[in-house]
C-alpha positions as YAML, in Angstrom:
chain: A
units: angstrom
residues:
- id: 1
  name: MET
  ca: [161.62, -191.13, 109.14]
- id: 2
  name: SER
  ca: [158.93, -193.37, 110.38]
- id: 3
  name: ASP
  ca: [159.08, -195.49, 107.27]
- id: 4
  name: GLU
  ca: [162.87, -195.90, 107.80]
- id: 5
  name: LEU
  ca: [162.54, -196.97, 111.45]
- id: 6
  name: THR
  ca: [159.72, -199.56, 110.51]
- id: 7
  name: LEU
  ca: [161.90, -200.98, 107.69]
- id: 8
  name: LEU
  ca: [164.77, -201.34, 110.10]
- id: 9
  name: ALA
  ca: [162.61, -202.77, 112.95]
- id: 10
  name: GLU
  ca: [161.24, -205.30, 110.56]
- id: 11
  name: ALA
  ca: [164.68, -206.18, 109.08]
- id: 12
  name: GLY
  ca: [166.09, -206.49, 112.74]
- id: 13
  name: ALA
  ca: [163.16, -208.57, 113.89]
- id: 14
  name: ALA
  ca: [163.60, -210.91, 110.90]
- id: 15
  name: ALA
  ca: [167.31, -211.35, 111.76]
- id: 16
  name: VAL
  ca: [166.52, -211.95, 115.60]
- id: 17
  name: VAL
  ca: [163.98, -214.65, 114.86]
- id: 18
  name: ALA
  ca: [166.07, -216.23, 112.13]
- id: 19
  name: ALA
  ca: [168.91, -216.58, 114.46]
- id: 20
  name: MET
  ca: [166.62, -218.34, 117.00]
- id: 21
  name: ALA
  ca: [167.78, -222.09, 117.45]
- id: 22
  name: THR
  ca: [171.03, -221.58, 115.41]
- id: 23
  name: ASP
  ca: [174.59, -221.17, 116.41]
- id: 24
  name: LEU
  ca: [174.06, -217.38, 115.96]
- id: 25
  name: TRP
  ca: [171.51, -217.19, 118.78]
- id: 26
  name: GLN
  ca: [173.67, -216.21, 121.69]
- id: 27
  name: ALA
  ca: [175.53, -213.45, 119.99]
- id: 28
  name: THR
  ca: [172.45, -212.10, 118.44]
- id: 29
  name: ARG
  ca: [170.47, -212.36, 121.87]
- id: 30
  name: ASP
  ca: [173.40, -210.60, 123.46]
- id: 31
  name: GLY
  ca: [173.25, -207.74, 120.81]
- id: 32
  name: VAL
  ca: [169.47, -207.28, 121.17]
- id: 33
  name: LEU
  ca: [169.84, -207.12, 124.93]
- id: 34
  name: GLY
  ca: [172.62, -204.51, 124.58]
- id: 35
  name: LEU
  ca: [170.38, -202.25, 122.55]
- id: 36
  name: PHE
  ca: [167.61, -202.49, 125.21]
- id: 37
  name: ARG
  ca: [170.00, -201.78, 127.95]
- id: 38
  name: ARG
  ca: [171.08, -198.64, 126.32]
- id: 39
  name: ASP
  ca: [167.49, -197.38, 126.30]
- id: 40
  name: ALA
  ca: [166.52, -198.66, 129.81]
- id: 41
  name: PRO
  ca: [168.99, -200.70, 131.79]
- id: 42
  name: ASP
  ca: [166.28, -202.41, 133.87]
- id: 43
  name: SER
  ca: [164.57, -203.74, 130.67]
- id: 44
  name: ALA
  ca: [167.25, -206.20, 129.99]
- id: 45
  name: ALA
  ca: [165.69, -209.05, 132.24]
- id: 46
  name: PRO
  ca: [162.31, -209.17, 130.80]
- id: 47
  name: VAL
  ca: [163.59, -208.61, 127.31]
- id: 48
  name: GLY
  ca: [165.94, -211.52, 127.78]
- id: 49
  name: ALA
  ca: [163.06, -213.65, 129.18]
- id: 50
  name: ARG
  ca: [160.92, -212.91, 126.01]
- id: 51
  name: LEU
  ca: [163.87, -213.70, 123.78]
- id: 52
  name: ASP
  ca: [164.44, -216.91, 125.53]
- id: 53
  name: GLU
  ca: [160.80, -217.99, 125.45]
- id: 54
  name: GLY
  ca: [160.63, -217.22, 121.82]
- id: 55
  name: ALA
  ca: [163.83, -219.29, 121.14]
- id: 56
  name: ALA
  ca: [162.59, -222.13, 123.09]
- id: 57
  name: LEU
  ca: [159.23, -222.21, 121.07]
- id: 58
  name: VAL
  ca: [161.33, -222.17, 117.89]
- id: 59
  name: ARG
  ca: [163.68, -224.86, 119.09]
- id: 60
  name: THR
  ca: [160.82, -227.20, 120.28]
- id: 61
  name: SER
  ca: [158.37, -226.61, 117.45]
- id: 62
  name: ALA
  ca: [157.59, -229.09, 114.77]
- id: 63
  name: ALA
  ca: [157.07, -226.13, 112.47]
- id: 64
  name: PRO
  ca: [159.82, -223.63, 113.53]
- id: 65
  name: ASP
  ca: [159.38, -221.29, 110.46]
- id: 66
  name: ASP
  ca: [155.83, -220.79, 111.50]
- id: 67
  name: VAL
  ca: [156.71, -219.80, 115.07]
- id: 68
  name: ARG
  ca: [159.51, -217.45, 113.62]
- id: 69
  name: ARG
  ca: [156.82, -215.76, 111.33]
- id: 70
  name: ALA
  ca: [154.58, -215.30, 114.33]
- id: 71
  name: LEU
  ca: [157.46, -213.89, 116.59]
- id: 72
  name: ALA
  ca: [158.73, -211.56, 113.78]
- id: 73
  name: GLY
  ca: [155.72, -209.19, 114.11]
- id: 74
  name: THR
  ca: [156.04, -209.04, 117.90]
- id: 75
  name: TRP
  ca: [159.81, -208.19, 117.70]
- id: 76
  name: ALA
  ca: [159.19, -205.72, 114.76]
- id: 77
  name: ARG
  ca: [156.90, -203.77, 117.26]
- id: 78
  name: GLU
  ca: [159.31, -204.03, 120.11]
- id: 79
  name: LEU
  ca: [162.22, -202.78, 117.99]
- id: 80
  name: HIS
  ca: [160.24, -200.05, 116.40]
- id: 81
  name: GLU
  ca: [159.20, -198.75, 119.82]
- id: 82
  name: LEU
  ca: [162.89, -198.91, 120.92]
- id: 83
  name: LEU
  ca: [164.17, -197.09, 117.75]
- id: 84
  name: ARG
  ca: [161.37, -194.36, 118.30]
- id: 85
  name: ARG
  ca: [162.48, -193.86, 121.97]
- id: 86
  name: ASP
  ca: [166.20, -194.13, 121.11]
- id: 87
  name: PRO
  ca: [167.03, -193.29, 117.50]
- id: 88
  name: ALA
  ca: [170.82, -193.71, 118.38]
- id: 89
  name: CYS
  ca: [170.03, -197.63, 118.36]
- id: 90
  name: ARG
  ca: [169.62, -197.27, 114.54]
- id: 91
  name: VAL
  ca: [173.26, -197.98, 113.74]
- id: 92
  name: PRO
  ca: [173.88, -201.00, 116.15]
- id: 93
  name: LEU
  ca: [170.51, -202.61, 115.19]
- id: 94
  name: ALA
  ca: [171.51, -202.20, 111.53]
- id: 95
  name: ARG
  ca: [175.02, -203.63, 112.21]
- id: 96
  name: LEU
  ca: [173.55, -206.57, 114.05]
- id: 97
  name: THR
  ca: [170.96, -207.25, 111.27]
- id: 98
  name: ALA
  ca: [173.76, -207.11, 108.63]
- id: 99
  name: GLU
  ca: [175.97, -209.59, 110.71]
- id: 100
  name: VAL
  ca: [173.10, -212.10, 110.91]
- id: 101
  name: ASP
  ca: [172.13, -211.74, 107.31]
- id: 102
  name: GLY
  ca: [175.81, -212.09, 106.31]
- id: 103
  name: ALA
  ca: [176.17, -215.19, 108.28]
- id: 104
  name: PHE
  ca: [173.30, -216.78, 106.65]
- id: 105
  name: ALA
  ca: [174.28, -215.86, 103.32]
- id: 106
  name: SER
  ca: [177.69, -217.23, 103.65]
- id: 107
  name: GLY
  ca: [176.58, -220.48, 105.24]
- id: 108
  name: ARG
  ca: [178.15, -219.81, 108.53]
- id: 109
  name: ALA
  ca: [175.00, -220.22, 110.33]
- id: 110
  name: ALA
  ca: [173.72, -223.58, 111.32]
- id: 111
  name: VAL
  ca: [170.71, -224.88, 113.06]
- id: 112
  name: VAL
  ca: [171.23, -226.19, 116.58]
- id: 113
  name: LEU
  ca: [169.26, -229.27, 117.14]
- id: 114
  name: GLU
  ca: [168.40, -230.23, 120.57]
- id: 115
  name: GLN
  ca: [166.58, -233.21, 121.88]
- id: 116
  name: ASN
  ca: [166.35, -234.83, 125.16]
- id: 117
  name: ASN
  ca: [164.78, -238.37, 125.48]
- id: 118
  name: THR
  ca: [164.62, -240.28, 128.80]
- id: 119
  name: ALA
  ca: [163.52, -243.72, 129.49]
- id: 120
  name: ARG
  ca: [163.23, -244.89, 133.15]
- id: 121
  name: ASP
  ca: [162.77, -248.25, 134.88]
- id: 122
  name: SER
  ca: [162.07, -250.78, 131.92]
- id: 123
  name: GLY
  ca: [161.17, -248.13, 129.43]
- id: 124
  name: THR
  ca: [162.35, -247.72, 125.89]
- id: 125
  name: VAL
  ca: [162.76, -244.62, 123.88]
- id: 126
  name: PHE
  ca: [162.24, -244.70, 120.08]
- id: 127
  name: ALA
  ca: [162.98, -241.17, 118.99]
- id: 128
  name: VAL
  ca: [164.03, -239.34, 115.68]
- id: 129
  name: GLN
  ca: [164.41, -235.70, 114.99]
- id: 130
  name: HIS
  ca: [163.36, -234.31, 111.50]
- id: 131
  name: GLY
  ca: [162.59, -237.69, 109.93]
- id: 132
  name: ASP
  ca: [160.36, -240.81, 110.53]
- id: 133
  name: ILE
  ca: [160.84, -243.76, 112.61]
- id: 134
  name: HIS
  ca: [158.77, -246.87, 112.03]
- id: 135
  name: THR
  ca: [158.24, -249.60, 114.80]
- id: 136
  name: THR
  ca: [156.35, -252.85, 114.80]
- id: 137
  name: CYS
  ca: [155.66, -254.99, 117.76]
- id: 138
  name: GLY
  ca: [155.45, -258.78, 117.07]
- id: 139
  name: ALA
  ca: [155.90, -261.86, 119.28]
- id: 140
  name: GLY
  ca: [159.57, -261.01, 119.55]
- id: 141
  name: GLY
  ca: [159.09, -257.53, 120.83]
- id: 142
  name: ALA
  ca: [159.64, -254.18, 119.11]
- id: 143
  name: THR
  ca: [161.97, -253.86, 116.16]
- id: 144
  name: ARG
  ca: [163.10, -250.56, 114.86]
- id: 145
  name: GLN
  ca: [163.75, -249.49, 111.23]
- id: 146
  name: ASP
  ca: [165.27, -246.08, 110.27]
- id: 147
  name: PRO
  ca: [164.30, -245.00, 106.72]
- id: 148
  name: ASP
  ca: [168.02, -244.92, 105.73]
- id: 149
  name: ASP
  ca: [168.82, -248.55, 107.16]
- id: 150
  name: GLY
  ca: [166.68, -250.58, 104.74]
- id: 151
  name: PRO
  ca: [164.63, -253.47, 105.94]
- id: 152
  name: GLN
  ca: [165.66, -255.24, 109.24]
...
């Protein structure tokens, strides 16, 4: 039975971290919190905080898949402990895992890209997400060229 719990915990952890920074995140987060609430109602706040911290790391990382791999081990241990304490969580965890996996397999899941850039006073922001931006400063000031725009 321990092997079954380990496999389910690992699959659940993989689904949880895969959903981070996607449009599946809120429902997945709520599902995980529901599992922990069943076991210990007071555990929801700290578990929620750890989930949110992980999702923020994924969302802001230049290498989100590396962050997901690192978080997967932590969540596999958390979920394994939960399943050991409350074996009745197996069915809802398996269901949540299947829902997340199914959404990715069908292409219904999309990555949520979030970026905030602020310029104050006389500042200028040159920002790009998941790409390159090239700037040059000459006598006339800065010019911007996006890779898709061609020469300026």
